Amino acid sequence: MIEDGEATAPRRCRTTLRRPPSGHPHSLARRSGERGWTRHLGATFSSYVDHIDYEQTSDYIRSYQPLLIAGLAQTADYARELYRNNPEMMSSSQVDDLVNTRMQRQEILEKSDAPRLTVIQGEAALRTRVGGAAIMKPQLDRLCTLAGRHNIEVQVLPLNSGAHAGLVSAFVVFEFPTPAFSDVVCVEHVTGSLLMETEEETKRYTLAFDSLRSAALSPTASLDLIQQVRHEL
C-alpha cells in the first residue's frame, strides 16, 4: 500500500464521510488520543491518518493489493524497504515513524474482537523481490501465518488471470459494525488515498471485489502458491 501520500482527497469525496462521533465506542479519535498513534504524522500525511481511522473502527476489511503485500500483513523489514525506496527521500526518522505506525496498526489483528479480513493479493506482489530473498521469505511466511487464522482469508490472483476487475488500482473497502455508518472505499494512488462513501461508489467497488474473489485462486490453492514462491527464492 502506498499509504504515505501528502495530498488529501478532493473535497467532493471527503465531505460526505460520516465518522463515529468522538464519544462513540468505536471512535479512533478517542483511542488515537490515548495512544498518540498519528501525532507524529501531522497534516502532511492526513490521508494516511484517515485510512488508519477507518481501518481501526471497521469490523470487515476487504483489501485488493495487486502489486504490494497488504499493509496489515507486511513485516517491518518489508515496510522499511518500501519507505526507504520512496522517491521523496524521507529521513531515517520519518521512515522509522512510518514503520512503527504500520506495526501498531497490525495490533488490531491480535485482539479478541479482531475484524474480519479478506485480502486478494496479486501474484506479482508475491514475486516482486522487495529487499531480496532475506526480506521476502519472512514476509511470505507472515502471509501464510495470517491465512491460517479463522477471521482472515487470503486469495491470490494469478498472473495468468487475463483481464479482470482490478486492473486499474489497489483499493480497500471498510465495513462498520453499525448500519449508522456507511461503507467507505479507499482507492490508493501515488500521492495518497481517495476516500469515497456514496452508495453508488461503494457498491461498484464491492462488486469489483466479489468479481476478483471469483477470479482468484481458492484459499487452499493460494496458500500452496505462496509456499511455492517462497521455495523458489
CSV table of C-alpha atoms in Angstrom, one decimal:
chain,number,residue,atom,x,y,z
A,1,MET,CA,0.0,0.0,0.0
A,2,ILE,CA,1.2,3.5,-0.7
A,3,GLU,CA,-0.4,5.0,2.5
A,4,ASP,CA,2.3,7.7,2.9
A,5,GLY,CA,1.0,10.3,0.4
A,6,GLU,CA,1.0,14.0,1.1
A,7,ALA,CA,-2.1,15.1,-0.8
A,8,THR,CA,-5.6,14.9,0.7
A,9,ALA,CA,-8.6,13.6,-1.2
A,10,PRO,CA,-10.7,16.1,-3.1
A,11,ARG,CA,-13.3,17.8,-1.1
A,12,ARG,CA,-16.1,16.3,-3.1
A,13,CYS,CA,-15.2,12.8,-1.8
A,14,ARG,CA,-14.3,13.8,1.7
A,15,THR,CA,-17.2,16.0,2.8
A,16,THR,CA,-19.7,13.0,2.5
A,17,LEU,CA,-17.8,10.9,5.0
A,18,ARG,CA,-19.6,10.2,8.3
A,19,ARG,CA,-17.3,9.1,11.1
A,20,PRO,CA,-18.3,7.9,14.5
A,21,PRO,CA,-18.7,10.8,16.9
A,22,SER,CA,-15.8,11.3,19.3
A,23,GLY,CA,-17.7,9.7,22.2
A,24,HIS,CA,-18.7,6.6,20.2
A,25,PRO,CA,-17.1,3.4,21.5
A,26,HIS,CA,-15.7,2.6,18.0
A,27,SER,CA,-14.2,6.1,17.5
A,28,LEU,CA,-10.4,6.1,16.7
A,29,ALA,CA,-10.4,9.8,17.6
A,30,ARG,CA,-10.7,8.9,21.2
A,31,ARG,CA,-8.3,5.9,21.1
A,32,SER,CA,-5.7,7.6,19.0
A,33,GLY,CA,-5.6,10.4,21.5
A,34,GLU,CA,-4.8,7.9,24.2
A,35,ARG,CA,-2.1,6.2,22.2
A,36,GLY,CA,-0.7,9.1,20.3
A,37,TRP,CA,-0.5,6.9,17.2
A,38,THR,CA,-0.7,9.5,14.5
A,39,ARG,CA,0.5,12.7,16.1
A,40,HIS,CA,4.0,12.4,14.5
A,41,LEU,CA,2.4,12.1,11.1
A,42,GLY,CA,1.0,15.6,11.2
A,43,ALA,CA,-1.0,17.2,8.4
A,44,THR,CA,1.5,16.0,5.8
A,45,PHE,CA,0.0,12.5,6.0
A,46,SER,CA,-3.6,13.4,6.6
A,47,SER,CA,-5.0,10.9,4.1
A,48,TYR,CA,-3.0,8.1,5.8
A,49,VAL,CA,-4.5,9.2,9.1
A,50,ASP,CA,-8.0,8.9,7.6
A,51,HIS,CA,-7.0,5.4,6.3
A,52,ILE,CA,-6.0,4.3,9.8
A,53,ASP,CA,-9.2,5.8,11.3
A,54,TYR,CA,-11.4,3.6,9.1
A,55,GLU,CA,-9.2,0.6,9.5
A,56,GLN,CA,-9.3,0.7,13.3
A,57,THR,CA,-13.1,1.2,13.5
A,58,SER,CA,-14.3,-1.3,10.9
A,59,ASP,CA,-15.3,-4.9,11.5
A,60,TYR,CA,-14.8,-6.2,8.0
A,61,ILE,CA,-11.9,-5.1,5.8
A,62,ARG,CA,-11.7,-6.2,2.1
A,63,SER,CA,-8.3,-5.4,0.6
A,64,TYR,CA,-7.2,-5.8,-3.0
A,65,GLN,CA,-3.4,-5.4,-3.5
A,66,PRO,CA,-2.1,-6.3,-6.9
A,67,LEU,CA,1.5,-5.1,-6.6
A,68,LEU,CA,2.4,-4.9,-2.9
A,69,ILE,CA,1.7,-7.1,0.2
A,70,ALA,CA,-1.3,-5.7,2.1
A,71,GLY,CA,-0.3,-3.2,4.8
A,72,LEU,CA,-1.8,-5.2,7.6
A,73,ALA,CA,0.3,-8.2,6.5
A,74,GLN,CA,3.6,-6.5,6.0
A,75,THR,CA,6.7,-7.3,8.1
A,76,ALA,CA,8.7,-4.4,9.5
A,77,ASP,CA,11.6,-5.1,7.1
A,78,TYR,CA,9.3,-5.2,4.1
A,79,ALA,CA,7.7,-1.9,5.0
A,80,ARG,CA,11.0,-0.3,5.8
A,81,GLU,CA,12.4,-1.3,2.3
A,82,LEU,CA,9.3,0.3,0.7
A,83,TYR,CA,9.7,3.5,2.5
A,84,ARG,CA,13.5,3.7,2.0
A,85,ASN,CA,12.9,3.5,-1.7
A,86,ASN,CA,10.3,6.2,-1.8
A,87,PRO,CA,11.5,9.0,-4.2
A,88,GLU,CA,10.5,11.6,-1.7
A,89,MET,CA,13.8,10.9,0.1
A,90,MET,CA,12.4,10.7,3.6
A,91,SER,CA,14.7,10.9,6.6
A,92,SER,CA,15.6,7.8,8.6
A,93,SER,CA,13.5,9.1,11.5
A,94,GLN,CA,10.5,9.6,9.2
A,95,VAL,CA,10.9,6.0,7.9
A,96,ASP,CA,11.1,4.7,11.5
A,97,ASP,CA,7.9,6.6,12.5
A,98,LEU,CA,6.0,5.2,9.5
A,99,VAL,CA,7.2,1.6,10.0
A,100,ASN,CA,6.4,1.8,13.7
A,101,THR,CA,2.9,3.1,12.9
A,102,ARG,CA,2.4,0.3,10.5
A,103,MET,CA,3.3,-2.3,13.1
A,104,GLN,CA,0.9,-0.6,15.6
A,105,ARG,CA,-1.9,-0.8,13.0
A,106,GLN,CA,-1.4,-4.6,12.9
A,107,GLU,CA,-2.3,-4.9,16.6
A,108,ILE,CA,-6.0,-4.9,15.7
A,109,LEU,CA,-5.4,-8.4,14.3
A,110,GLU,CA,-4.3,-9.6,17.7
A,111,LYS,CA,-7.4,-8.6,19.6
A,112,SER,CA,-10.2,-10.9,20.7
A,113,ASP,CA,-12.6,-8.8,18.6
A,114,ALA,CA,-10.3,-8.5,15.6
A,115,PRO,CA,-12.0,-7.5,12.4
A,116,ARG,CA,-12.7,-10.0,9.6
A,117,LEU,CA,-10.1,-9.5,6.9
A,118,THR,CA,-10.2,-10.7,3.3
A,119,VAL,CA,-7.1,-10.0,1.2
A,120,ILE,CA,-6.7,-10.6,-2.5
A,121,GLN,CA,-3.0,-10.5,-3.4
A,122,GLY,CA,-1.8,-10.2,-6.9
A,123,GLU,CA,0.8,-12.9,-7.7
A,124,ALA,CA,3.1,-10.0,-8.8
A,125,ALA,CA,3.2,-8.9,-5.1
A,126,LEU,CA,4.5,-12.3,-4.1
A,127,ARG,CA,7.1,-12.4,-6.8
A,128,THR,CA,8.4,-8.8,-6.6
A,129,ARG,CA,11.6,-9.3,-4.5
A,130,VAL,CA,11.4,-6.3,-2.2
A,131,GLY,CA,14.7,-6.2,-0.5
A,132,GLY,CA,15.7,-9.7,-1.8
A,133,ALA,CA,15.1,-13.2,-0.5
A,134,ALA,CA,16.2,-12.3,3.0
A,135,ILE,CA,13.2,-10.0,3.4
A,136,MET,CA,10.7,-11.8,1.2
A,137,LYS,CA,11.0,-15.2,2.9
A,138,PRO,CA,9.8,-13.9,6.3
A,139,GLN,CA,7.2,-11.8,4.5
A,140,LEU,CA,5.7,-14.7,2.7
A,141,ASP,CA,5.8,-16.7,6.0
A,142,ARG,CA,3.9,-13.9,7.7
A,143,LEU,CA,1.2,-14.1,4.9
A,144,CYS,CA,0.9,-17.8,5.4
A,145,THR,CA,0.5,-17.5,9.1
A,146,LEU,CA,-2.2,-14.9,8.8
A,147,ALA,CA,-4.0,-17.0,6.2
A,148,GLY,CA,-4.3,-19.7,8.9
A,149,ARG,CA,-6.4,-17.6,11.2
A,150,HIS,CA,-10.2,-18.1,11.4
A,151,ASN,CA,-11.0,-14.4,10.7
A,152,ILE,CA,-8.5,-13.9,7.8
A,153,GLU,CA,-8.8,-15.2,4.3
A,154,VAL,CA,-6.0,-14.7,1.7
A,155,GLN,CA,-6.5,-15.4,-2.0
A,156,VAL,CA,-4.0,-14.9,-4.8
A,157,LEU,CA,-4.9,-13.6,-8.2
A,158,PRO,CA,-2.6,-15.4,-10.6
A,159,LEU,CA,-0.6,-13.6,-13.3
A,160,ASN,CA,-2.4,-15.6,-16.0
A,161,SER,CA,-5.9,-14.4,-14.9
A,162,GLY,CA,-6.2,-12.2,-18.0
A,163,ALA,CA,-8.4,-9.2,-18.0
A,164,HIS,CA,-10.2,-8.7,-14.6
A,165,ALA,CA,-11.9,-6.1,-12.5
A,166,GLY,CA,-8.8,-5.0,-10.7
A,167,LEU,CA,-6.6,-3.7,-13.5
A,168,VAL,CA,-7.0,-0.1,-12.5
A,169,SER,CA,-5.7,0.2,-8.9
A,170,ALA,CA,-5.5,-1.2,-5.4
A,171,PHE,CA,-8.4,-0.5,-3.1
A,172,VAL,CA,-9.8,-1.3,0.3
A,173,VAL,CA,-13.4,-1.5,1.4
A,174,PHE,CA,-14.2,-0.8,5.0
A,175,GLU,CA,-17.5,-2.0,6.6
A,176,PHE,CA,-18.5,-0.9,10.0
A,177,PRO,CA,-20.3,-2.7,12.9
A,178,THR,CA,-23.4,-0.5,12.8
A,179,PRO,CA,-25.6,0.5,9.8
A,180,ALA,CA,-25.5,4.1,11.0
A,181,PHE,CA,-22.1,4.4,9.3
A,182,SER,CA,-21.9,3.6,5.6
A,183,ASP,CA,-19.1,1.7,3.9
A,184,VAL,CA,-16.0,3.6,2.9
A,185,VAL,CA,-13.8,2.8,-0.1
A,186,CYS,CA,-10.1,3.8,-0.1
A,187,VAL,CA,-8.5,3.9,-3.5
A,188,GLU,CA,-4.7,4.3,-3.3
A,189,HIS,CA,-2.6,6.4,-5.7
A,190,VAL,CA,0.9,7.9,-5.8
A,191,THR,CA,0.2,10.9,-3.5
A,192,GLY,CA,-2.3,9.4,-1.0
A,193,SER,CA,-5.7,7.9,-0.9
A,194,LEU,CA,-9.1,8.8,-2.4
A,195,LEU,CA,-11.9,8.2,0.1
A,196,MET,CA,-15.4,7.5,-1.1
A,197,GLU,CA,-18.7,6.8,0.7
A,198,THR,CA,-21.6,7.3,-1.7
A,199,GLU,CA,-23.8,4.2,-2.1
A,200,GLU,CA,-23.2,4.1,-5.8
A,201,GLU,CA,-19.4,4.1,-5.4
A,202,THR,CA,-19.2,1.6,-2.6
A,203,LYS,CA,-21.5,-0.8,-4.4
A,204,ARG,CA,-19.3,-0.7,-7.5
A,205,TYR,CA,-16.1,-1.5,-5.6
A,206,THR,CA,-17.9,-4.2,-3.6
A,207,LEU,CA,-19.0,-5.8,-6.9
A,208,ALA,CA,-15.4,-5.4,-8.3
A,209,PHE,CA,-14.0,-7.2,-5.1
A,210,ASP,CA,-16.5,-10.0,-5.4
A,211,SER,CA,-15.5,-10.4,-9.1
A,212,LEU,CA,-11.9,-10.5,-8.1
A,213,ARG,CA,-12.6,-13.2,-5.5
A,214,SER,CA,-14.2,-15.3,-8.1
A,215,ALA,CA,-11.2,-14.9,-10.4
A,216,ALA,CA,-8.6,-15.6,-7.7
A,217,LEU,CA,-7.4,-19.0,-6.5
A,218,SER,CA,-9.1,-20.7,-3.6
A,219,PRO,CA,-7.6,-20.0,-0.2
A,220,THR,CA,-6.0,-23.5,-0.2
A,221,ALA,CA,-4.6,-23.1,-3.7
A,222,SER,CA,-3.4,-19.6,-2.8
A,223,LEU,CA,-1.5,-20.9,0.2
A,224,ASP,CA,0.1,-23.5,-2.0
A,225,LEU,CA,1.2,-20.9,-4.4
A,226,ILE,CA,2.6,-18.6,-1.7
A,227,GLN,CA,4.7,-21.5,-0.3
A,228,GLN,CA,5.8,-22.4,-3.8
A,229,VAL,CA,7.0,-18.8,-4.5
A,230,ARG,CA,8.9,-18.9,-1.1
A,231,HIS,CA,10.5,-22.1,-2.0
A,232,GLU,CA,11.7,-20.6,-5.3
A,233,LEU,CA,13.5,-17.7,-3.6
